[in-house]
Coordinates of C-alpha atoms and ligand atoms in Angstrom, one line a residue:
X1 CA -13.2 13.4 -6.3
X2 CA -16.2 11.2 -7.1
X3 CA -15.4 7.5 -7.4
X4 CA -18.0 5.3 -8.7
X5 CA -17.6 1.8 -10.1
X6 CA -19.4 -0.9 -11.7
X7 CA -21.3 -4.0 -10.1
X8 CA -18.9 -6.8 -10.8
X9 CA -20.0 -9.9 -12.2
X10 CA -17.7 -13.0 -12.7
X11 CA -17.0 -13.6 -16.2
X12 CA -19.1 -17.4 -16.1
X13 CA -22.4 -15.0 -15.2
X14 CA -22.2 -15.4 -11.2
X15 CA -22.4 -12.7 -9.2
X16 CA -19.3 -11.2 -7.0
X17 CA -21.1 -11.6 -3.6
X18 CA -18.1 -9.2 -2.2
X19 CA -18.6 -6.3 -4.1
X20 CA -22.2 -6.9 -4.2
X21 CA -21.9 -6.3 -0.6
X22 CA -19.4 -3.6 -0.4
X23 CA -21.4 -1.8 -3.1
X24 CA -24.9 -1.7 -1.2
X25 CA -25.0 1.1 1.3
X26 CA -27.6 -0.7 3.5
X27 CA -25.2 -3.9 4.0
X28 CA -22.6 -4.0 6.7
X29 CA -19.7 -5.7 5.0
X30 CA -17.9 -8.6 7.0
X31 CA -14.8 -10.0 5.9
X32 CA -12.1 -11.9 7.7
X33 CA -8.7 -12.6 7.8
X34 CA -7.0 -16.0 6.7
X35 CA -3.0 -16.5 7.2
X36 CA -1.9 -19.8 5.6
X37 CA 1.7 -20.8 7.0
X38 CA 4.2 -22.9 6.0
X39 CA 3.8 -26.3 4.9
X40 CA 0.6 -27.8 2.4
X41 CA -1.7 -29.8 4.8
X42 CA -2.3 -30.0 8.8
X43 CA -3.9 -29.3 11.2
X44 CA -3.1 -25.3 10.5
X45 CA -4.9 -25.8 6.9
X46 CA -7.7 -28.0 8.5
X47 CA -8.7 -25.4 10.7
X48 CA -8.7 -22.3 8.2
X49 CA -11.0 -24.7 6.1
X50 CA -12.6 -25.8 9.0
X51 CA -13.6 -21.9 9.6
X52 CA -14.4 -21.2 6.1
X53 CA -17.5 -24.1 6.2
X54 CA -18.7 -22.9 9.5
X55 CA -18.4 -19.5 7.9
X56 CA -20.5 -20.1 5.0
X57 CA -23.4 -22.1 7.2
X58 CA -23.6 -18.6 9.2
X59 CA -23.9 -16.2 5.9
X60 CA -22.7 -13.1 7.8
X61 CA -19.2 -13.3 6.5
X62 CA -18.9 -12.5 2.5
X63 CA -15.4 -13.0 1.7
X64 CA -12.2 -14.9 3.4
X65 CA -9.2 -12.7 2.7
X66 CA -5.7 -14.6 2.3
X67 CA -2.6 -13.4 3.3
X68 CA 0.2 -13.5 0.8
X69 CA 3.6 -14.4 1.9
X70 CA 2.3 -12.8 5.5
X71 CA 5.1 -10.9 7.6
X72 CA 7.2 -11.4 4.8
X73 CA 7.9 -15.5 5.7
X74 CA 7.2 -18.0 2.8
X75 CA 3.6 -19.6 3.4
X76 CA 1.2 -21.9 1.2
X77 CA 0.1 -19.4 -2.0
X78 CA -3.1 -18.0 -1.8
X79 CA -4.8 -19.5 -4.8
X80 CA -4.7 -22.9 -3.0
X81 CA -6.7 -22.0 -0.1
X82 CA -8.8 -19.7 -2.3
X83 CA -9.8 -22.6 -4.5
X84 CA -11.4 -24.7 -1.3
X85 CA -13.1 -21.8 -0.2
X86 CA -14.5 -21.2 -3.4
X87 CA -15.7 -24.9 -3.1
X88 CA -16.9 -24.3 -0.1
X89 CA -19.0 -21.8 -1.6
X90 CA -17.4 -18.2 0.1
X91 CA -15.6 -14.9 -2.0
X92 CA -12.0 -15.2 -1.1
X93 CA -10.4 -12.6 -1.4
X94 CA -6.8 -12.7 -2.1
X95 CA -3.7 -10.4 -0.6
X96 CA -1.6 -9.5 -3.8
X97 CA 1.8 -8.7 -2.4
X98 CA 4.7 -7.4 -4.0
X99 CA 7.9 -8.2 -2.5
X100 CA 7.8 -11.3 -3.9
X101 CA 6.9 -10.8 -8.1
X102 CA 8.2 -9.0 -10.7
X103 CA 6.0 -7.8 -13.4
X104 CA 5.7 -10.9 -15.3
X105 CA 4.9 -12.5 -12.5
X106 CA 2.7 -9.9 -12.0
X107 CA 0.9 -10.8 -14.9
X108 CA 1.5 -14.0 -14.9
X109 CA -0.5 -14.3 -11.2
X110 CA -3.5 -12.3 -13.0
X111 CA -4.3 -14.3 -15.6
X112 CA -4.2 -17.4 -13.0
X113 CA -6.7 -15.6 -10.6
X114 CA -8.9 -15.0 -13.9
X115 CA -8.8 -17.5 -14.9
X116 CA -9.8 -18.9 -11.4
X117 CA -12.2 -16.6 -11.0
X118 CA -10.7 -15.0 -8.0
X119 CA -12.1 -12.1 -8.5
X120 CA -11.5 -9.3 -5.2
X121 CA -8.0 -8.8 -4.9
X122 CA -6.3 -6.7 -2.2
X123 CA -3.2 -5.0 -3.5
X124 CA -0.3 -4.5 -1.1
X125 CA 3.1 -4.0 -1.1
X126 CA 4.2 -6.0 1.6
X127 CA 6.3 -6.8 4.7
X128 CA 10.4 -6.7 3.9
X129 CA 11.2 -10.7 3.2
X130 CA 12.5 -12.5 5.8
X131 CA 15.7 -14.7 6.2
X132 CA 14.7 -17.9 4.8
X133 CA 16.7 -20.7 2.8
X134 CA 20.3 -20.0 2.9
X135 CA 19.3 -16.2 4.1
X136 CA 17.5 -13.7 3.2
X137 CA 15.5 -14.1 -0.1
X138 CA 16.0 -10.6 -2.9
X139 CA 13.3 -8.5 -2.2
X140 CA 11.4 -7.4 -5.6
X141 CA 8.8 -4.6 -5.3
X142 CA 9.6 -4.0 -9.1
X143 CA 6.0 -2.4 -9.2
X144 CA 4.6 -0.5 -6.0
X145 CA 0.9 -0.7 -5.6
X146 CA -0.1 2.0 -7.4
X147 CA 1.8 1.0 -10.4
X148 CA -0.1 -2.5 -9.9
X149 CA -3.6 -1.4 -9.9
X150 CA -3.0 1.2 -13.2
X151 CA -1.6 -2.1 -14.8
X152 CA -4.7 -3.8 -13.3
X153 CA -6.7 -1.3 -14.9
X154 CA -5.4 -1.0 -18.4
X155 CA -5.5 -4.6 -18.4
X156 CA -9.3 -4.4 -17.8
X157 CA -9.9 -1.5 -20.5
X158 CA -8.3 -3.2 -23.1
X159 CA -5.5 -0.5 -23.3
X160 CA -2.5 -3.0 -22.1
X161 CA 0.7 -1.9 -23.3
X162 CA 1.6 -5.5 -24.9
X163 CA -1.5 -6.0 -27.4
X164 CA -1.5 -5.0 -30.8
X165 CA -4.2 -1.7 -30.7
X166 CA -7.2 -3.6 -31.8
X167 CA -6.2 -6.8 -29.7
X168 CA -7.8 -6.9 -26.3
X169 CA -7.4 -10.1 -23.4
X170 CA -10.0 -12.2 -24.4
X171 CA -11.9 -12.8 -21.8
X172 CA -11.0 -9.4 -20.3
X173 CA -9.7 -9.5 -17.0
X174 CA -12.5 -8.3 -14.6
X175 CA -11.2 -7.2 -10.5
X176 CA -12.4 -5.5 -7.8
X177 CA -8.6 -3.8 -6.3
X178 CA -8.5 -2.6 -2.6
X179 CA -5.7 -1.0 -1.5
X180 CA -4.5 -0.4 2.1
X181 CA -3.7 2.7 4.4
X182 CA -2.5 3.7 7.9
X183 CA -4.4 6.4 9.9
X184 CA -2.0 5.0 12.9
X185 CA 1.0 7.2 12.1
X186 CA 3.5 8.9 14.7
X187 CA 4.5 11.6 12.6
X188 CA 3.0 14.7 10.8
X189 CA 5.4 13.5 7.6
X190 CA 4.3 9.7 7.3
X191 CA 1.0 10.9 8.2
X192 CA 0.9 13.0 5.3
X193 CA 2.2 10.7 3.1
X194 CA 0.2 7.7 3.6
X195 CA -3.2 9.6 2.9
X196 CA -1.1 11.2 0.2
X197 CA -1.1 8.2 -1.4
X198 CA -3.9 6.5 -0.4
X199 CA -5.5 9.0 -2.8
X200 CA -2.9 8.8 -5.5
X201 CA -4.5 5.0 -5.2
X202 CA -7.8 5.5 -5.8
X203 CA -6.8 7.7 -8.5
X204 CA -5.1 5.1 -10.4
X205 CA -8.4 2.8 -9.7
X206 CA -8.8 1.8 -6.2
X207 CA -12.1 0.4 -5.4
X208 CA -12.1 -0.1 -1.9
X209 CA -10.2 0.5 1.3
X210 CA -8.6 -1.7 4.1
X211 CA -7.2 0.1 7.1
X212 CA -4.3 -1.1 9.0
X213 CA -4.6 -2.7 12.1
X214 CA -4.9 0.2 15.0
X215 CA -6.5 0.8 18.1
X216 CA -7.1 5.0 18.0
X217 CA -10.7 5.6 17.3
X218 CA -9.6 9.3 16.5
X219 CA -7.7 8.0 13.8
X220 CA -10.5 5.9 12.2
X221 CA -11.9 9.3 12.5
X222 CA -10.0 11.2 11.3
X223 CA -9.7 9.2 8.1
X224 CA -13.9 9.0 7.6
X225 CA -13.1 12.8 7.7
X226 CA -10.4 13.1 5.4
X227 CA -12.2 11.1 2.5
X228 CA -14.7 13.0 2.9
X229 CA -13.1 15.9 2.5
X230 CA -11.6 14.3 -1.0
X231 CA -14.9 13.7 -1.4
X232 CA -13.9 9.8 -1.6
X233 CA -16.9 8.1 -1.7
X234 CA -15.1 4.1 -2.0
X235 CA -16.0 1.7 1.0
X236 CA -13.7 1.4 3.5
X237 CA -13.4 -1.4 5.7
X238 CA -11.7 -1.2 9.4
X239 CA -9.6 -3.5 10.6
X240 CA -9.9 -5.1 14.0
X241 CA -7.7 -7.9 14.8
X242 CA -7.7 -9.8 17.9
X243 CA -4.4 -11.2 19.6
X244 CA -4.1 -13.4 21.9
X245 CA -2.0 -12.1 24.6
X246 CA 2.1 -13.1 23.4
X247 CA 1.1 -12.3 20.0
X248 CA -0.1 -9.3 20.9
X249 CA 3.0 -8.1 23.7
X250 CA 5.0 -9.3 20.3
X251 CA 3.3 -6.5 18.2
X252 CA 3.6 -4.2 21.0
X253 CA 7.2 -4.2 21.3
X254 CA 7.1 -3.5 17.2
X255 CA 7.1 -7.5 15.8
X256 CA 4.5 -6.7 13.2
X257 CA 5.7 -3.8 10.9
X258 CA 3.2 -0.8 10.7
X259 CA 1.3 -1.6 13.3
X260 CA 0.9 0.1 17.1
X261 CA -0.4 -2.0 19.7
X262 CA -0.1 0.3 22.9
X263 CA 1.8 -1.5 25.8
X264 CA -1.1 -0.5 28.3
X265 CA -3.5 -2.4 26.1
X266 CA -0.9 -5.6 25.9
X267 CA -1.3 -5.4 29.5
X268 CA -5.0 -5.6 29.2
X269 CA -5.0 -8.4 27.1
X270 CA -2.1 -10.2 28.8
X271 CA -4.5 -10.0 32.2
X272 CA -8.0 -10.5 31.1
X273 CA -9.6 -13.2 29.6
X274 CA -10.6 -14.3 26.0
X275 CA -14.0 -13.5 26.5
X276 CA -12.6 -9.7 27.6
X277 CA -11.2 -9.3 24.0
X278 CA -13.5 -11.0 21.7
X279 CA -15.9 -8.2 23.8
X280 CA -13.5 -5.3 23.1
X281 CA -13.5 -6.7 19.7
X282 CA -17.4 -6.4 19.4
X283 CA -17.7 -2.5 20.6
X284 CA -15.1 -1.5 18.2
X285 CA -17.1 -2.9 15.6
X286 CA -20.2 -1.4 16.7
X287 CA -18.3 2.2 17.4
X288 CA -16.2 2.1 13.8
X289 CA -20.0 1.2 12.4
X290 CA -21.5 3.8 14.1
X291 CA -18.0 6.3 12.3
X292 CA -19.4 5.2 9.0
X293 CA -17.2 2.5 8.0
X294 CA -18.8 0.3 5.3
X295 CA -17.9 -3.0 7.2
X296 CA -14.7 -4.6 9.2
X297 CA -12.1 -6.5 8.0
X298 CA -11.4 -9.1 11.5
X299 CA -8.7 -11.3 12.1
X300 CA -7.0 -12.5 14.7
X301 CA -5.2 -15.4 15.9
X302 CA -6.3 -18.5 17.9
X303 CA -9.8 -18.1 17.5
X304 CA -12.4 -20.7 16.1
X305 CA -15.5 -19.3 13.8
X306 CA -17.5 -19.5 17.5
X307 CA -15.5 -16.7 18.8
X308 CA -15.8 -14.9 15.9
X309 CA -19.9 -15.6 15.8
X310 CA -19.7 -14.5 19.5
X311 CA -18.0 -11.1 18.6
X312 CA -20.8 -10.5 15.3
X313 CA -24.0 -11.5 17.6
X314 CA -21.9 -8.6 20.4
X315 CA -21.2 -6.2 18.0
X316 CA -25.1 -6.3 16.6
X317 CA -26.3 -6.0 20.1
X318 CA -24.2 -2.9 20.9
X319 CA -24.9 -1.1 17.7
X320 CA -28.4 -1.7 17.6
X321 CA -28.8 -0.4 21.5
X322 CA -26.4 2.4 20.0
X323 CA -24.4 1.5 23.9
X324 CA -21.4 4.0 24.5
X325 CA -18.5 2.9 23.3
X326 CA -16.0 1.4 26.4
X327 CA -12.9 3.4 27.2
X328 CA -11.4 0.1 27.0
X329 CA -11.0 0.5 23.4
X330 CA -9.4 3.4 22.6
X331 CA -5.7 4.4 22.8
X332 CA -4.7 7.3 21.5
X333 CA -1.5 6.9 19.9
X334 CA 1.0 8.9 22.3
X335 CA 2.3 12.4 21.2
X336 CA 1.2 11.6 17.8
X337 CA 0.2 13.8 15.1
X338 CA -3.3 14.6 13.7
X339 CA -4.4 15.8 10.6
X340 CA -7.1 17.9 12.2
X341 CA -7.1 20.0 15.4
X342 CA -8.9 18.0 18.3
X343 CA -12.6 20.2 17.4
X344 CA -12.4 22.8 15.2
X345 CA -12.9 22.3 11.3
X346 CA -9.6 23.7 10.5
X347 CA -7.2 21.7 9.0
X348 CA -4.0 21.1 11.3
X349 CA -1.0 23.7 9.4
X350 CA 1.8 21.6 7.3
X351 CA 5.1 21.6 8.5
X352 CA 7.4 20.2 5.8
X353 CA 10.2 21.4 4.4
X354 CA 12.2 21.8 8.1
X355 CA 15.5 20.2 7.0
X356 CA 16.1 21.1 3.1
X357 CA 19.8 20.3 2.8
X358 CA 21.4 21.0 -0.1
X359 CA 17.9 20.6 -2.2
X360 CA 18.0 24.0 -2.9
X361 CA 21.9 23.8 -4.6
X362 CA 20.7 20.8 -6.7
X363 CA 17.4 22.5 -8.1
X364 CA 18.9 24.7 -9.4
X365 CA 21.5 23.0 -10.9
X366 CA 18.8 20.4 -12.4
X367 CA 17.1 23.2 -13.9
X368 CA 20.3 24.7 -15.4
X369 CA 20.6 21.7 -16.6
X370 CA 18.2 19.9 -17.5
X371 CA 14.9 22.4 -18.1
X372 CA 15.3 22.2 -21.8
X373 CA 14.4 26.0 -22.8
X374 CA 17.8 27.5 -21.4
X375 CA 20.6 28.1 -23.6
X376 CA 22.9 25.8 -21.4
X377 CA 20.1 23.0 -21.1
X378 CA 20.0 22.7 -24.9
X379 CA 23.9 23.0 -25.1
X380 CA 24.3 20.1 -22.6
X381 CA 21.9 18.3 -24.4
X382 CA 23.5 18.5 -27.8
X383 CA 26.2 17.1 -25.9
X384 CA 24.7 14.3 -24.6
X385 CA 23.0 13.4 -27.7
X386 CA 26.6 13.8 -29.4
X387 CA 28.3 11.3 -27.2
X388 CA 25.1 8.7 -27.0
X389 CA 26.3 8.1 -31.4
X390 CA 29.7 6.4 -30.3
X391 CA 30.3 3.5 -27.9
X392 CA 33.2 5.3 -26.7
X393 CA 31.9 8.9 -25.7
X394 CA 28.7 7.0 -24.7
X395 CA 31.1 5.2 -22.1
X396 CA 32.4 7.8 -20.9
X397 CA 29.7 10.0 -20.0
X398 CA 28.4 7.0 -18.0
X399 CA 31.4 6.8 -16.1
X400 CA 31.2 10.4 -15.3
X401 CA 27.9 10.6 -14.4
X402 CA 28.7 7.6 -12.0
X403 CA 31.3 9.6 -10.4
X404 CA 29.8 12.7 -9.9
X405 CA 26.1 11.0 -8.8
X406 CA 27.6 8.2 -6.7
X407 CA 29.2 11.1 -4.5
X408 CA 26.0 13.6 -4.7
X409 CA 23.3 11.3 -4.1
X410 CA 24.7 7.6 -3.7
X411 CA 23.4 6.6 -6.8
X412 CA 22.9 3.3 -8.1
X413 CA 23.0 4.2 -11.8
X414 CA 19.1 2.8 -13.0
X415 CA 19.5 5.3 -15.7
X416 CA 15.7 6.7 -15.4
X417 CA 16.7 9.3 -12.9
X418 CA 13.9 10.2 -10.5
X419 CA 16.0 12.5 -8.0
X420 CA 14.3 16.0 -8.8
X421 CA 10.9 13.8 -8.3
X422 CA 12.1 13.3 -4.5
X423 CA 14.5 16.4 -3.6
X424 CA 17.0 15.3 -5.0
X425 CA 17.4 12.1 -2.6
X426 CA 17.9 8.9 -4.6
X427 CA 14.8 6.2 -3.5
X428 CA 17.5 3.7 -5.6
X429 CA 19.6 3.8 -2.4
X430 CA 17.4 5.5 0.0
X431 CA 14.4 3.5 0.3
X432 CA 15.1 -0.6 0.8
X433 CA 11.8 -1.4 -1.2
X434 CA 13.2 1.6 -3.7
X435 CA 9.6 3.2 -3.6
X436 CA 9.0 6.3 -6.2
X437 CA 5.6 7.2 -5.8
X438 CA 5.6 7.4 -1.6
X439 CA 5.9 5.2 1.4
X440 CA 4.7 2.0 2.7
X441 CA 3.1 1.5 6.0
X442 CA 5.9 0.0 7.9
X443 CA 7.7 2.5 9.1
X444 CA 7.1 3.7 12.8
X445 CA 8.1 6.7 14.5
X446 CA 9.6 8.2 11.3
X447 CA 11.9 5.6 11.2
X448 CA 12.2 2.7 8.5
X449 CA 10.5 -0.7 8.5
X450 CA 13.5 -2.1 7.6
X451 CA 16.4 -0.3 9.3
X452 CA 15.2 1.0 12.0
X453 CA 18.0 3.2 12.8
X454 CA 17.5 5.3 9.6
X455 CA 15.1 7.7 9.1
X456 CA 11.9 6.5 6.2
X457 CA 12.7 7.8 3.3
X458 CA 9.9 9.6 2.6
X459 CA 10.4 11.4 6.1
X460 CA 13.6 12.7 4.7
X461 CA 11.8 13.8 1.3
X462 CA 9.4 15.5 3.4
X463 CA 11.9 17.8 5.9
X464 CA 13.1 18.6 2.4
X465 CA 10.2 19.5 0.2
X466 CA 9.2 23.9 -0.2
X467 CA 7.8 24.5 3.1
X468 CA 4.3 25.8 1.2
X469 CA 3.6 22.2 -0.2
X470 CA 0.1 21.0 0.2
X471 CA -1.4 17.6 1.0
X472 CA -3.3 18.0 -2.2
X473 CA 0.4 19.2 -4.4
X474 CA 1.5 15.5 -2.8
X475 CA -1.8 13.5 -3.9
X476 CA -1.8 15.3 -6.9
X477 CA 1.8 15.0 -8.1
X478 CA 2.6 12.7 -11.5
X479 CA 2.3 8.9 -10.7
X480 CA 5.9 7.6 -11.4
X481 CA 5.7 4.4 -14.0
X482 CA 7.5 1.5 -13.9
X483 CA 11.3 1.5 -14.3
X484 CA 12.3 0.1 -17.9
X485 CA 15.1 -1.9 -16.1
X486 CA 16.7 -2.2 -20.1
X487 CA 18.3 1.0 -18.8
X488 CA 20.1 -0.1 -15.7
X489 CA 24.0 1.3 -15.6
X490 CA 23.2 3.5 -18.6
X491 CA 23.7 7.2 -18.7
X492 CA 20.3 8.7 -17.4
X493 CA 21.5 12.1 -19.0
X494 CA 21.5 10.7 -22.1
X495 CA 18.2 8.8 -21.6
X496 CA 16.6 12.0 -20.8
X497 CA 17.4 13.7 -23.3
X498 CA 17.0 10.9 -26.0
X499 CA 13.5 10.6 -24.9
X500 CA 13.9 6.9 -23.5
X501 CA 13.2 7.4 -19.6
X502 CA 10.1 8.0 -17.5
X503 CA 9.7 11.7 -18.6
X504 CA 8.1 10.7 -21.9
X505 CA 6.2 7.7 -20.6
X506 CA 4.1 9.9 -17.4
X507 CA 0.6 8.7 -17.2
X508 CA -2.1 9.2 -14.8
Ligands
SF4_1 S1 12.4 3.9 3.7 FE1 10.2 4.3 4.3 S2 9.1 3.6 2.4 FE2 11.1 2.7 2.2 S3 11.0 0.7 3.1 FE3 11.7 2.1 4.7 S4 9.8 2.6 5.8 FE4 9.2 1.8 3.8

């Protein structure tokens, strides 16, 4: 897979100092991490501003990220902050989450960041929300990130679903989208999955990369090794964020979906000093430079721009002496599972399909049934079609399909059935952020981000999938559109065979 893209340039004729950055192979990118809180002013707001001028006297930083909604809590919106750093003269580079917006909001968000030229965004699903006023707010994840950045990409080739044919968005829409992955998980199955579809992302226009938080220098590794394997050839930035000491024995005992912090280095952190991590920080910039990362994505919490200064001038030090990187900062990530053996070149064997249930039973009913070239298919879908002409029949064949699905697979009638997409286990019910085209990153251990008692989702999908399925056969399946939500608590039978589901709308 070769993955080029275009030099960006902001539609008032300025350049994009970010992707000019990111694109030039002999520039080490430097970004870092913003998280506005709650509340519009303060001292919280005066300091992130505070960091973005030092920031922009220094030069070695090109763009201030902004969290969105961070850790799924309600916080000051993005394009606030973004607008004073822009003044100030920085790239921000906004976190598009969401948990939080439907699809017109979607678009509604876009054309605000056009129009104020926020042009880098990073697109993310998002932490669960949080119980805020009166409870827990609904969660949304209408699209999932993939579905985001096609829609961010038809948008910017003129070939948006809503404009008449020769219409296009005038100005078009112009973004650099980054997308997100783990190389941090436990399991062979998440593991699979996430750089399953972290390629399924940069199919569907990706232009850049942003790790999750870890602290495995294997993993970052093994992740330089898998793209190139792809033969991905989009920046990727590492992420090393710097805790102070409860933050970081808070992530350590799982606080911060997604992300393993190793209790032995909590301990560390809890014991030494600041100076002791902003100098951990520093060699695992120089090491992930030396890896081949295209720059580091830092954040952390308490800390002014002179700590982060103090890490940079560290981390140029180390990497230009090319000094051995510390043990101090690397944990592997206990019993966990890697893609590749420890030395060799081989590829580490697959092991899905351990727990296949009753997948088998239901295949074969689904292609019975629905494979339209058998004689039964075509006689069940005359049927369908017959009882879709009258309100009555229509009803009723809803009611039984309710029956019969609600006891088989706990289904939550959408009516744009995606079961034989995921063996046969409903994402509707199965997954709380009802995913269709793969996981997030917040589940840990195998189990999910938000009840941790139950296994992901995706986990299951994977114990149930044909044992000879490929990491390839999973980055290479059909990306699932959008749900047309017109058809909730219809009959998905008759949707299929009418022609008005997913199955006739399939793009890549
Ligand atoms: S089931 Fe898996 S993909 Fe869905 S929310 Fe839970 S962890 Fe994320």
């Amino acid at each position: 897979m070769q993955i080029t893209f275009a030099m960006h340039m902001k539609d008032n004729g300025t350049k994009n100092s970010f992707s000019q950055s990111l694109l030039n192979p002999d520039t080490f990118t430097l970004t870092y991490e913003l998280v506005p809180g709650q509340g519009a002013g303060g001292k919280r707001i005066d300091r992130l501003l505070e960091f973005a001028r030092r920031a922009k006297e220094d030069g070695r930083i090109c763009a201030l990220s902004i969290t969105d909604n961070a850790g799924g809590h309600p916080a000051l919106a993005p394009v606030a902050i973004g607008s004073e750093i822009q003044q100030i003269g920085l790239e921000p580079l906004i976190h598009f989450s969401l948990k939080d917006k439907n699809r017109n909001q979607i678009e509604s968000h876009l054309f605000l960041y056009q129009r104020k030229r926020f042009h880098n965004l990073l697109i993310l699903g998002g932490d669960f929300p949080k119980a805020t006023y009166y409870g827990q707010a609904k969660p949304v994840y209408d699209l999932d990130s993939i579905q985001t950045i096609q829609l961010i990409e038809q948008m910017k080739a003129g070939r948006y679903r809503h404009l008449p044919e020769d219409n296009s968005l005038d100005p078009p829409l112009a973004f650099l989208c980054g997308c997100v992955v783990s190389p941090f998980k436990m399991t062979e199955a998440e593991q699979v999955w996430q750089y399953a579809k972290l390629v399924k992302k940069i199919r569907a226009g990706a232009a850049f990369i942003i790790t999750q938080v870890g602290y495995d220098l294997n993993r970052y590794e093994e992740l330089v090794r898998f793209l190139r394997d792809q033969q991905v050839r989009i920046p990727v930035l590492a992420n090393v964020f710097i805790p102070s000491p409860n933050v970081a024995r808070f992530i350590a005992r799982g606080g911060v979906p997604g992300i393993l912090l190793p209790p032995a280095l909590a301990d560390l952190m809890q014991n030494g000093t600041k100076e002791d991590r902003l100098l951990r920080a520093a060699a695992m910039t120089a090491r992930l430079r030396r890896l081949g990362f295209a720059g580091i994505h830092l954040g952390g919490n308490g800390l002014d721009f002179d700590d982060v200064a103090f890490v940079l001038d560290q981390a140029k030090e180390l990497y230009e002496k090319d000094a051995p990187a510390p043990t101090t900062i690397h944990f592997p990530i206990a019993q966990g599972w890697s893609l590749y053996r420890s030395k060799g070149e081989q590829h580490t064997r697959l092991r899905p399909g351990t727990r296949p249930g009753s997948r088998p039973l239901h295949h074969l009913a689904h292609r019975l049934l629905f494979s339209k070239t058998n004689p039964l298919s075509r006689l069940f879908a005359a049927f369908c079609r017959l009882c879709d002409r009258h309100a009555a029949s229509r009803r009723l064949l809803t009611f039984t399909e309710r029956q019969i699905k609600e006891i088989l697979f706990d289904c939550r009638m959408c009516g744009d059935c995606t079961l034989s997409e995921s063996t046969y286990l409903c994402p509707q019910s199965g997954c709380p952020k009802k995913l269709v085209n793969g996981p997030c990153g917040g589940s840990n251990g195998g189990r999910c981000e938000v009840f941790p008692d139950r296994r992901c989702f995706y986990v299951r999908v994977y114990q149930r999938l044909d044992q000879g399925t490929t990491l390839d056969d999973l980055a290479g399946a059909v990306i699932l559109p959008p749900k047309d939500w017109s058809l909730e608590h219809s009959s998905s039978w008759i949707n299929y065979f009418q022609g008005r589901d997913h199955t006739t709308k399939k793009e890549n």
